Tab-separated table of N, CA and C in Angstrom:
chain	number	residue	atom	x	y	z
A	293	GLN	N	118.677	-70.443	-98.285
A	293	GLN	CA	118.795	-71.743	-98.815
A	293	GLN	C	117.743	-71.957	-99.911
A	294	VAL	N	118.500	-72.126	-100.846
A	294	VAL	CA	117.259	-72.820	-101.913
A	294	VAL	C	117.341	-73.795	-103.011
A	295	GLN	N	116.348	-74.677	-102.573
A	295	GLN	CA	116.545	-76.163	-103.181
A	295	GLN	C	116.033	-76.035	-105.012
A	296	LEU	N	116.577	-76.985	-105.518
A	296	LEU	CA	116.384	-76.906	-106.752
A	296	LEU	C	116.244	-77.960	-107.064
A	297	VAL	N	114.330	-78.530	-108.399
A	297	VAL	CA	115.085	-80.600	-108.146
A	297	VAL	C	114.623	-80.318	-109.622
A	298	GLU	N	115.060	-81.513	-110.387
A	298	GLU	CA	114.716	-81.467	-111.896
A	298	GLU	C	114.178	-82.675	-112.201
A	299	SER	N	113.497	-82.416	-113.355
A	299	SER	CA	112.351	-83.611	-113.094
A	299	SER	C	112.549	-83.663	-115.762
A	300	GLY	N	111.910	-84.241	-115.490
A	300	GLY	CA	111.290	-84.640	-117.117
A	300	GLY	C	112.579	-85.860	-117.695
A	301	GLY	N	113.407	-85.869	-117.806
A	301	GLY	CA	114.857	-86.649	-118.011
A	301	GLY	C	114.273	-87.739	-118.991
A	302	GLY	N	115.707	-88.592	-119.441
A	302	GLY	CA	114.304	-89.964	-119.941
A	302	GLY	C	115.780	-90.519	-121.597
A	303	LEU	N	114.779	-91.266	-121.548
A	303	LEU	CA	115.527	-91.460	-122.854
A	303	LEU	C	114.352	-91.179	-124.053
A	304	VAL	N	114.892	-90.944	-126.100
A	304	VAL	CA	114.239	-90.626	-126.141
A	304	VAL	C	115.415	-91.043	-127.809
A	305	GLN	N	114.754	-90.982	-128.462
A	305	GLN	CA	115.046	-91.461	-130.037
A	305	GLN	C	115.326	-89.558	-131.006
A	306	PRO	N	116.184	-90.000	-131.102
A	306	PRO	CA	117.443	-88.674	-132.053
A	306	PRO	C	116.500	-88.766	-133.027
A	307	GLY	N	115.980	-86.997	-133.103
A	307	GLY	CA	114.648	-86.553	-133.778
A	307	GLY	C	113.471	-85.986	-133.050
A	308	GLY	N	113.810	-86.335	-131.606
A	308	GLY	CA	112.978	-86.330	-130.888
A	308	GLY	C	112.330	-85.595	-129.420
A	309	SER	N	112.082	-85.341	-128.358
A	309	SER	CA	111.610	-84.024	-127.646
A	309	SER	C	111.955	-84.408	-126.211
A	310	LEU	N	112.216	-83.820	-125.409
A	310	LEU	CA	111.794	-84.391	-123.905
A	310	LEU	C	111.732	-81.911	-123.790
A	311	ARG	N	110.549	-82.287	-122.673
A	311	ARG	CA	110.554	-81.103	-121.924
A	311	ARG	C	111.610	-81.369	-120.187
A	312	LEU	N	112.410	-80.896	-119.939
A	312	LEU	CA	113.101	-80.838	-118.342
A	312	LEU	C	112.154	-79.335	-117.727
A	313	SER	N	112.029	-79.780	-116.072
A	313	SER	CA	111.691	-79.174	-115.660
A	313	SER	C	112.770	-79.105	-114.822
A	314	CYS	N	112.591	-77.766	-113.782
A	314	CYS	CA	113.291	-77.706	-112.189
A	314	CYS	C	112.394	-76.248	-111.972
A	315	ALA	N	112.592	-77.191	-110.333
A	315	ALA	CA	111.153	-76.581	-109.489
A	315	ALA	C	111.877	-75.399	-108.599
A	316	ALA	N	112.140	-74.923	-108.019
A	316	ALA	CA	112.605	-74.083	-106.614
A	316	ALA	C	111.703	-73.687	-105.399
A	317	SER	N	112.635	-73.847	-103.951
A	317	SER	CA	112.502	-74.061	-103.429
A	317	SER	C	111.420	-72.142	-102.313
A	318	ARG	N	111.751	-71.785	-103.618
A	318	ARG	CA	111.807	-70.810	-102.410
A	318	ARG	C	110.779	-69.169	-103.860
A	319	SER	N	110.867	-68.734	-102.941
A	319	SER	CA	109.694	-67.523	-104.168
A	319	SER	C	110.745	-66.077	-104.676
A	320	ILE	N	111.574	-66.851	-104.130
A	320	ILE	CA	112.509	-65.101	-104.502
A	320	ILE	C	113.377	-66.176	-105.706
A	321	PHE	N	112.480	-66.493	-106.660
A	321	PHE	CA	113.553	-67.647	-107.665
A	321	PHE	C	113.086	-66.455	-108.770
A	322	SER	N	112.382	-65.270	-108.506
A	322	SER	CA	111.559	-64.477	-109.296
A	322	SER	C	113.108	-63.250	-109.830
A	323	ILE	N	113.740	-63.687	-108.738
A	323	ILE	CA	114.991	-62.199	-109.563
A	323	ILE	C	116.591	-62.755	-109.349
A	324	TYR	N	116.009	-64.426	-109.213
A	324	TYR	CA	117.568	-64.960	-109.935
A	324	TYR	C	117.199	-65.081	-111.569
A	325	THR	N	118.873	-65.323	-111.893
A	325	THR	CA	119.201	-66.133	-113.475
A	325	THR	C	119.518	-67.624	-112.869
A	326	MET	N	118.066	-68.578	-113.780
A	326	MET	CA	118.048	-69.381	-114.557
A	326	MET	C	119.406	-70.129	-115.545
A	327	GLY	N	119.475	-70.957	-114.412
A	327	GLY	CA	119.786	-71.992	-115.711
A	327	GLY	C	120.284	-72.970	-116.205
A	328	TRP	N	120.566	-73.267	-116.846
A	328	TRP	CA	120.942	-74.860	-117.664
A	328	TRP	C	121.845	-75.794	-118.533
A	329	TYR	N	122.501	-76.341	-117.214
A	329	TYR	CA	124.453	-77.008	-118.266
A	329	TYR	C	124.419	-78.576	-118.009
A	330	ARG	N	124.693	-78.942	-118.350
A	330	ARG	CA	125.253	-80.334	-118.802
A	330	ARG	C	126.275	-80.712	-118.736
A	331	GLN	N	126.041	-81.955	-118.173
A	331	GLN	CA	127.863	-83.148	-118.301
A	331	GLN	C	127.822	-84.587	-118.456
A	332	ALA	N	129.103	-84.084	-119.362
A	332	ALA	CA	129.121	-86.010	-120.287
A	332	ALA	C	129.387	-86.811	-119.841
A	333	PRO	N	129.628	-88.104	-119.613
A	333	PRO	CA	130.717	-88.402	-118.882
A	333	PRO	C	131.994	-87.796	-119.259
A	334	GLY	N	133.194	-87.932	-118.185
A	334	GLY	CA	134.295	-87.356	-118.893
A	334	GLY	C	135.026	-85.817	-119.996
A	335	GLN	N	133.690	-85.755	-119.353
A	335	GLN	CA	133.259	-84.059	-120.203
A	335	GLN	C	133.087	-83.464	-118.833
A	336	GLN	N	133.722	-81.802	-118.876
A	336	GLN	CA	133.074	-80.698	-117.921
A	336	GLN	C	131.662	-80.658	-118.295
A	337	ARG	N	131.318	-79.698	-117.159
A	337	ARG	CA	130.051	-79.190	-117.525
A	337	ARG	C	130.369	-78.027	-118.163
A	338	GLU	N	129.271	-78.054	-118.910
A	338	GLU	CA	129.457	-76.692	-119.612
A	338	GLU	C	127.683	-75.567	-119.896
A	339	LEU	N	127.341	-74.580	-120.327
A	339	LEU	CA	126.511	-74.482	-120.320
A	339	LEU	C	125.529	-74.459	-121.382
A	340	VAL	N	124.099	-74.689	-121.245
A	340	VAL	CA	122.709	-74.581	-122.239
A	340	VAL	C	122.496	-73.912	-122.258
A	341	ALA	N	122.057	-72.590	-121.840
A	341	ALA	CA	121.080	-72.231	-121.734
A	341	ALA	C	120.889	-71.018	-120.463
A	342	THR	N	120.835	-69.828	-120.663
A	342	THR	CA	120.368	-69.123	-119.265
A	342	THR	C	119.209	-68.015	-119.258
A	343	ILE	N	117.887	-68.129	-118.736
A	343	ILE	CA	116.927	-66.656	-118.586
A	343	ILE	C	117.454	-65.964	-117.563
A	344	THR	N	117.214	-64.714	-117.850
A	344	THR	CA	117.250	-64.326	-116.402
A	344	THR	C	116.547	-63.928	-115.866
A	345	SER	N	115.855	-62.590	-114.996
A	345	SER	CA	115.211	-62.220	-113.829
A	345	SER	C	113.394	-61.301	-115.874
A	346	GLY	N	114.016	-60.564	-115.899
A	346	GLY	CA	114.124	-60.485	-117.301
A	346	GLY	C	113.152	-61.132	-118.295
A	347	GLY	N	113.190	-61.941	-118.290
A	347	GLY	CA	113.011	-62.627	-119.309
A	347	GLY	C	114.304	-62.690	-121.106
A	348	SER	N	115.737	-62.515	-120.861
A	348	SER	CA	116.540	-62.672	-121.568
A	348	SER	C	116.773	-63.235	-121.453
A	349	THR	N	117.522	-64.605	-122.590
A	349	THR	CA	118.269	-65.636	-123.088
A	349	THR	C	118.977	-65.626	-123.563
A	350	ASN	N	119.977	-66.862	-123.516
A	350	ASN	CA	121.297	-67.246	-123.905
A	350	ASN	C	121.591	-67.623	-123.933
A	351	TYR	N	122.166	-69.111	-125.091
A	351	TYR	CA	121.868	-70.505	-125.895
A	351	TYR	C	122.706	-71.196	-126.262
A	352	ALA	N	123.812	-71.537	-125.484
A	352	ALA	CA	124.665	-72.456	-126.431
A	352	ALA	C	124.461	-72.415	-127.959
A	353	ASP	N	125.731	-72.137	-128.975
A	353	ASP	CA	126.007	-72.911	-130.122
A	353	ASP	C	125.414	-74.037	-130.060
A	354	SER	N	125.633	-74.900	-130.439
A	354	SER	CA	125.115	-76.208	-130.611
A	354	SER	C	123.877	-76.078	-129.505
A	355	VAL	N	123.063	-75.304	-128.688
A	355	VAL	CA	121.727	-76.250	-129.391
A	355	VAL	C	120.592	-74.436	-129.530
A	356	LYS	N	121.017	-73.686	-130.272
A	356	LYS	CA	120.688	-72.236	-130.805
A	356	LYS	C	119.115	-73.207	-131.792
A	357	GLY	N	117.896	-73.300	-132.200
A	357	GLY	CA	116.668	-73.309	-132.631
A	357	GLY	C	116.571	-74.761	-132.298
A	358	ARG	N	117.331	-75.496	-131.132
A	358	ARG	CA	116.672	-76.201	-130.678
A	358	ARG	C	116.443	-76.139	-129.594
A	359	PHE	N	116.562	-76.281	-128.416
A	359	PHE	CA	116.276	-75.922	-127.691
A	359	PHE	C	115.832	-74.448	-126.600
A	360	THR	N	114.802	-74.392	-126.047
A	360	THR	CA	114.049	-73.672	-125.841
A	360	THR	C	114.457	-72.561	-123.886
A	361	ILE	N	114.555	-72.459	-123.605
A	361	ILE	CA	114.602	-72.330	-121.920
A	361	ILE	C	113.414	-71.129	-121.178
A	362	SER	N	113.078	-70.974	-120.360
A	362	SER	CA	111.692	-70.364	-120.571
A	362	SER	C	111.279	-70.631	-118.696
A	363	ARG	N	110.458	-70.019	-118.171
A	363	ARG	CA	110.454	-69.362	-116.557
A	363	ARG	C	108.972	-68.937	-116.088
A	364	ASP	N	108.670	-69.852	-115.492
A	364	ASP	CA	106.656	-69.443	-115.428
A	364	ASP	C	107.228	-68.805	-112.942
A	365	ASN	N	107.806	-67.659	-113.488
A	365	ASN	CA	107.818	-66.854	-112.022
A	365	ASN	C	106.234	-67.850	-110.941
A	366	ALA	N	105.973	-67.322	-111.056
A	366	ALA	CA	104.402	-67.742	-110.557
A	366	ALA	C	105.049	-69.400	-109.469
A	367	LYS	N	105.252	-69.898	-110.454
A	367	LYS	CA	104.958	-71.647	-110.456
A	367	LYS	C	107.012	-71.519	-109.690
A	368	ASN	N	108.103	-70.879	-109.895
A	368	ASN	CA	108.798	-70.458	-109.119
A	368	ASN	C	109.892	-72.121	-109.521
A	369	THR	N	109.339	-71.980	-111.219
A	369	THR	CA	109.804	-73.080	-112.069
A	369	THR	C	110.354	-73.134	-113.252
A	370	VAL	N	111.524	-73.164	-113.791
A	370	VAL	CA	112.347	-73.091	-115.052
A	370	VAL	C	111.778	-74.137	-115.427
A	371	TYR	N	111.614	-74.278	-116.860
A	371	TYR	CA	111.842	-75.215	-118.649
A	371	TYR	C	112.697	-74.776	-119.286
A	372	LEU	N	113.473	-76.050	-119.191
A	372	LEU	CA	114.110	-76.299	-121.040
A	372	LEU	C	113.631	-76.869	-122.343
A	373	GLN	N	112.650	-76.829	-123.142
A	373	GLN	CA	112.174	-77.230	-124.668
A	373	GLN	C	113.227	-77.462	-125.411
A	374	MET	N	113.361	-79.385	-125.330
A	374	MET	CA	114.761	-79.595	-126.113
A	374	MET	C	113.705	-80.901	-127.097
A	375	ASN	N	113.924	-79.480	-129.027
A	375	ASN	CA	113.572	-80.354	-130.239
A	375	ASN	C	114.911	-80.978	-130.638
A	376	SER	N	114.777	-80.944	-132.122
A	376	SER	CA	116.105	-82.097	-132.029
A	376	SER	C	116.748	-82.797	-131.654
A	377	LEU	N	116.521	-83.311	-130.945
A	377	LEU	CA	117.930	-84.085	-130.280
A	377	LEU	C	118.714	-85.344	-130.812
A	378	LYS	N	119.598	-85.156	-130.189
A	378	LYS	CA	120.815	-85.854	-130.850
A	378	LYS	C	121.274	-86.527	-130.190
A	379	PRO	N	122.306	-87.557	-130.212
A	379	PRO	CA	123.402	-88.173	-130.348
A	379	PRO	C	123.682	-87.657	-128.849
A	380	GLU	N	124.540	-86.889	-129.363
A	380	GLU	CA	125.848	-85.492	-128.831
A	380	GLU	C	125.097	-84.613	-127.886
A	381	ASP	N	123.790	-84.454	-127.994
A	381	ASP	CA	122.862	-84.230	-126.375
A	381	ASP	C	123.184	-84.775	-124.615
A	382	THR	N	123.275	-86.412	-124.986
A	382	THR	CA	123.264	-86.959	-124.156
A	382	THR	C	123.877	-86.973	-122.750
A	383	ALA	N	123.795	-86.088	-121.578
A	383	ALA	CA	124.659	-85.945	-120.739
A	383	ALA	C	123.587	-86.092	-119.687
A	384	VAL	N	124.313	-85.066	-117.935
A	384	VAL	CA	123.232	-85.869	-117.741
A	384	VAL	C	122.924	-83.742	-117.157
A	385	TYR	N	121.564	-83.291	-116.751
A	385	TYR	CA	121.394	-82.331	-117.319
A	385	TYR	C	121.132	-81.047	-116.369
A	386	TYR	N	121.457	-80.240	-115.357
A	386	TYR	CA	121.497	-79.674	-114.235
A	386	TYR	C	121.256	-77.913	-114.666
A	387	CYS	N	120.375	-78.361	-112.671
A	387	CYS	CA	119.739	-76.785	-113.328
A	387	CYS	C	120.277	-75.666	-112.498
A	388	ASN	N	120.601	-74.045	-112.223
A	388	ASN	CA	121.744	-73.373	-112.275
A	388	ASN	C	120.312	-72.986	-111.294
A	389	ALA	N	120.149	-71.687	-110.484
A	389	ALA	CA	120.385	-70.431	-109.807
A	389	ALA	C	121.368	-69.459	-109.277
A	390	ARG	N	121.331	-68.091	-109.385
A	390	ARG	CA	122.362	-67.213	-109.501
A	390	ARG	C	121.950	-65.444	-109.287
A	391	ARG	N	122.343	-65.056	-108.666
A	391	ARG	CA	122.017	-64.049	-108.283
A	391	ARG	C	123.248	-63.623	-107.273
A	392	THR	N	124.133	-62.753	-108.291
A	392	THR	CA	125.155	-61.561	-108.051
A	392	THR	C	124.891	-60.489	-106.930
A	393	THR	N	125.163	-60.043	-105.718
A	393	THR	CA	125.413	-58.521	-105.634
A	393	THR	C	126.686	-57.864	-105.330
A	394	VAL	N	126.597	-56.697	-104.556
A	394	VAL	CA	128.017	-56.912	-104.620
A	394	VAL	C	128.403	-57.077	-103.091
A	395	VAL	N	128.035	-58.554	-102.353
A	395	VAL	CA	128.734	-58.312	-100.838
A	395	VAL	C	128.433	-60.127	-101.441
A	396	ARG	N	127.918	-60.866	-102.234
A	396	ARG	CA	128.420	-61.878	-103.060
A	396	ARG	C	127.658	-62.108	-103.925
A	397	THR	N	127.687	-63.573	-104.095
A	397	THR	CA	127.023	-64.395	-105.809
A	397	THR	C	126.501	-65.517	-104.496
A	398	TYR	N	125.250	-65.852	-105.576
A	398	TYR	CA	124.608	-66.780	-104.684
A	398	TYR	C	124.246	-67.584	-105.587
A	399	GLU	N	124.963	-69.147	-105.521
A	399	GLU	CA	124.579	-69.800	-106.559
A	399	GLU	C	124.393	-71.078	-106.368
A	400	TYR	N	122.919	-71.689	-106.624
A	400	TYR	CA	122.256	-72.956	-106.284
A	400	TYR	C	122.494	-74.003	-107.688
A	401	TRP	N	122.088	-75.186	-106.557
A	401	TRP	CA	122.610	-76.195	-108.314
A	401	TRP	C	121.519	-77.248	-107.920
A	402	GLY	N	121.238	-78.086	-108.621
A	402	GLY	CA	120.027	-79.746	-108.947
A	402	GLY	C	120.615	-80.641	-108.988
A	403	GLN	N	120.358	-81.019	-108.434
A	403	GLN	CA	120.971	-83.077	-107.870
A	403	GLN	C	120.852	-83.537	-109.409
A	404	GLY	N	120.280	-82.854	-110.549
A	404	GLY	CA	120.764	-83.766	-112.224
A	404	GLY	C	119.378	-84.014	-112.808
A	405	THR	N	118.905	-84.267	-113.682
A	405	THR	CA	118.757	-85.745	-114.398
A	405	THR	C	118.800	-86.016	-116.092
A	406	GLN	N	118.909	-86.860	-115.974
A	406	GLN	CA	119.934	-87.853	-116.466
A	406	GLN	C	118.812	-87.713	-118.276
A	407	VAL	N	119.584	-86.958	-119.687
A	407	VAL	CA	119.341	-86.935	-120.880
A	407	VAL	C	119.755	-87.967	-121.668
A	408	THR	N	119.637	-89.493	-122.230
A	408	THR	CA	119.820	-90.582	-123.127
A	408	THR	C	118.785	-90.025	-124.128
A	409	VAL	N	119.666	-89.867	-125.786
A	409	VAL	CA	118.939	-89.829	-126.729
A	409	VAL	C	120.534	-91.075	-127.941
A	410	SER	N	119.470	-92.013	-127.498
A	410	SER	CA	119.880	-92.797	-128.992
A	410	SER	C	118.768	-94.515	-129.491
A	411	SER	N	119.115	-94.398	-130.195
A	411	SER	CA	118.182	-95.449	-131.256
A	411	SER	C	118.187	-97.152	-130.653
């Protein structure tokens, strides 16, 4: 069992920045692909960014150039640096850990942290 705890959300003005953190409970964190997803009220959850155990990253087109995902395996923590925030970035942001094997897929979710971009 892996427990994920997000932090760093809050209220920020358009054009501002926030840094989200997600701390994992287990040291095997380093072998999981980590990701950030978000869900706005009444809308489906969407992928924001992922980072593999090898450090490869992937971003949604809507956040490319503004958001940066990173990980610190020694601290079992993944980050999402969000710059140039827009009102449409407002959502609950969820941390995700995923590991797929030939036997099964292991996937865990955090409880979510609210990000509100408004003037």
